[in-house]
Amino acid sequence: MLDFAIFAVTFVIILVGAVLYLYPSSRRASGIPGLYPTDEKDGNLQDIINKGSLHEFLVNLHQEFGPVASFWFGRRPVVSLGSVSQLRQHINPNHTTDSFETMLKSLLGYPPGMGGGPNESVVRKKLYEGAINISLKNNFPVMLKVTEELVGKWKSFPEAQHIPLCAHLLGLALKTVTQLGLGERFKDDAEIISFRKNHDAIWSEIGKGYMDGSLEKSSSRKTHYEKALSEMESMLLSVVKERRDQRKQTAFVDALLQSSLTERQVMEDCMVFTLAGCVITANLCIWALHFLSTSKEVQEKLHQELQDVLGSDPVSLDKIPQLRYCQQVLNETVRTAKLTPIAARLQEVEGKVDQHVIPKETLVIYALGVVLQDADTWSAPYRFDPDRFEEDLARKSFCLLGFSGNQTCPELRFAYTVATVLLSTLVRQLKLHQLKNQVADVRSELVSTPKDETWITVNHRKS
């Protein structure tokens, strides 16, 4: 009997060990509450696909398991953080890197720093941010000119004409980002069209194909993506060589070329800036005008501030900090639209959030879209209300999430400047009106985009 008992216990131990080894679906990630993998190879990828996006998947995950939850990307455990309190614990020790840029470089297959450890990553981040600031300062008149051309075009339309925001504002973003980022070569519409073709092909797969695993399952899509990436890299490298030979110092790329970065590293940073900069700038502008068109009161309050601060003068870089209500409008646009609903970091050393230990090399997702509409943090979270940012607590929470202050994503800081120039020019001349029965549904990927074209009409303001 004793022999049988020993045999039975030994057999159970061996069986459990085999199950744990062969079937990762029998384990939770790091012991943190969450989902078991539904597939041995793909983890919870099918669950993400079934929800329609990673954001929607995370919304349900945190509703079920709380603010710290786990799931699986393939065979890899992932921890997701879905509240301000938990993000504060994790972000503070990791403030030297930008989680959105880190995630984007990882998806592109680029190393996060200069190859020399954390200090070099910090240096490269400062170079990157400084290059954006230099390009804004040197090229502000270019941004103003492109914006005035767009507003002038809208003023020429009959008042009943429907204006497609996505098409027009993507054009605005492409012109500003490419000219400020890569130089006057992109005054040529043919260059912008070529750039856009590859940009759209790359971003569509980064935004979705990698997130749901579908890119790896389609050889034709993967070939198309790799061709577009290769062509974009070749074009950017040619810009880098051209600008180095010309020794100009006006654009984003020029500032990077003054550093010790290799041409390959400069190309990678130009790729990140132009890819993310175009999408974030376009969608911040689209959502801002959409939300303004739904609220006459917000438009009039913004118009009054613009009149008080600028009068009839064009906006200037030094006047932008005085436009506080405009900043509140843009903050609330980012929050309501969940502009960047997801960011991520690799856990470089073992960490802890609440009582949960996060092992080294665990992928940590920041479920920003969940946090931005958390009723415990924001009153009436689904309502567009710029006045909420008059409160110090709201501003502090927003800053913590990386949407304002020193931790702002550099591409978002650029987008805020473009959007401020657009609003300052547009709202003093035109009134925006939403089309009846139009609902702007959100497609939440790496950057939230309207699912369909979004339309408005405009009429002239009386002098």
PDB file of C-alpha atoms in Angstrom, residues 22 127 168 192 247 258 292 318 352 443:
ATOM      1  CA  LEU A  22       4.469  21.526 -22.292  1.00  0.00           C
ATOM      2  CA  LEU A 127      18.995  64.698 -28.735  1.00  0.00           C
ATOM      3  CA  HIS A 168      -7.634  67.453 -45.178  1.00  0.00           C
ATOM      4  CA  ILE A 192       4.887  63.781 -50.200  1.00  0.00           C
ATOM      5  CA  ARG A 247      25.340  71.165 -43.927  1.00  0.00           C
ATOM      6  CA  GLN A 258      25.243  67.565 -35.445  1.00  0.00           C
ATOM      7  CA  LEU A 292     -15.275  71.692 -31.186  1.00  0.00           C
ATOM      8  CA  ASP A 318       6.173  82.655 -27.733  1.00  0.00           C
ATOM      9  CA  LYS A 352       6.878  45.636  -7.911  1.00  0.00           C
ATOM     10  CA  ARG A 443     -10.786  52.816 -33.955  1.00  0.00           C
TER      11      ARG A 443
END
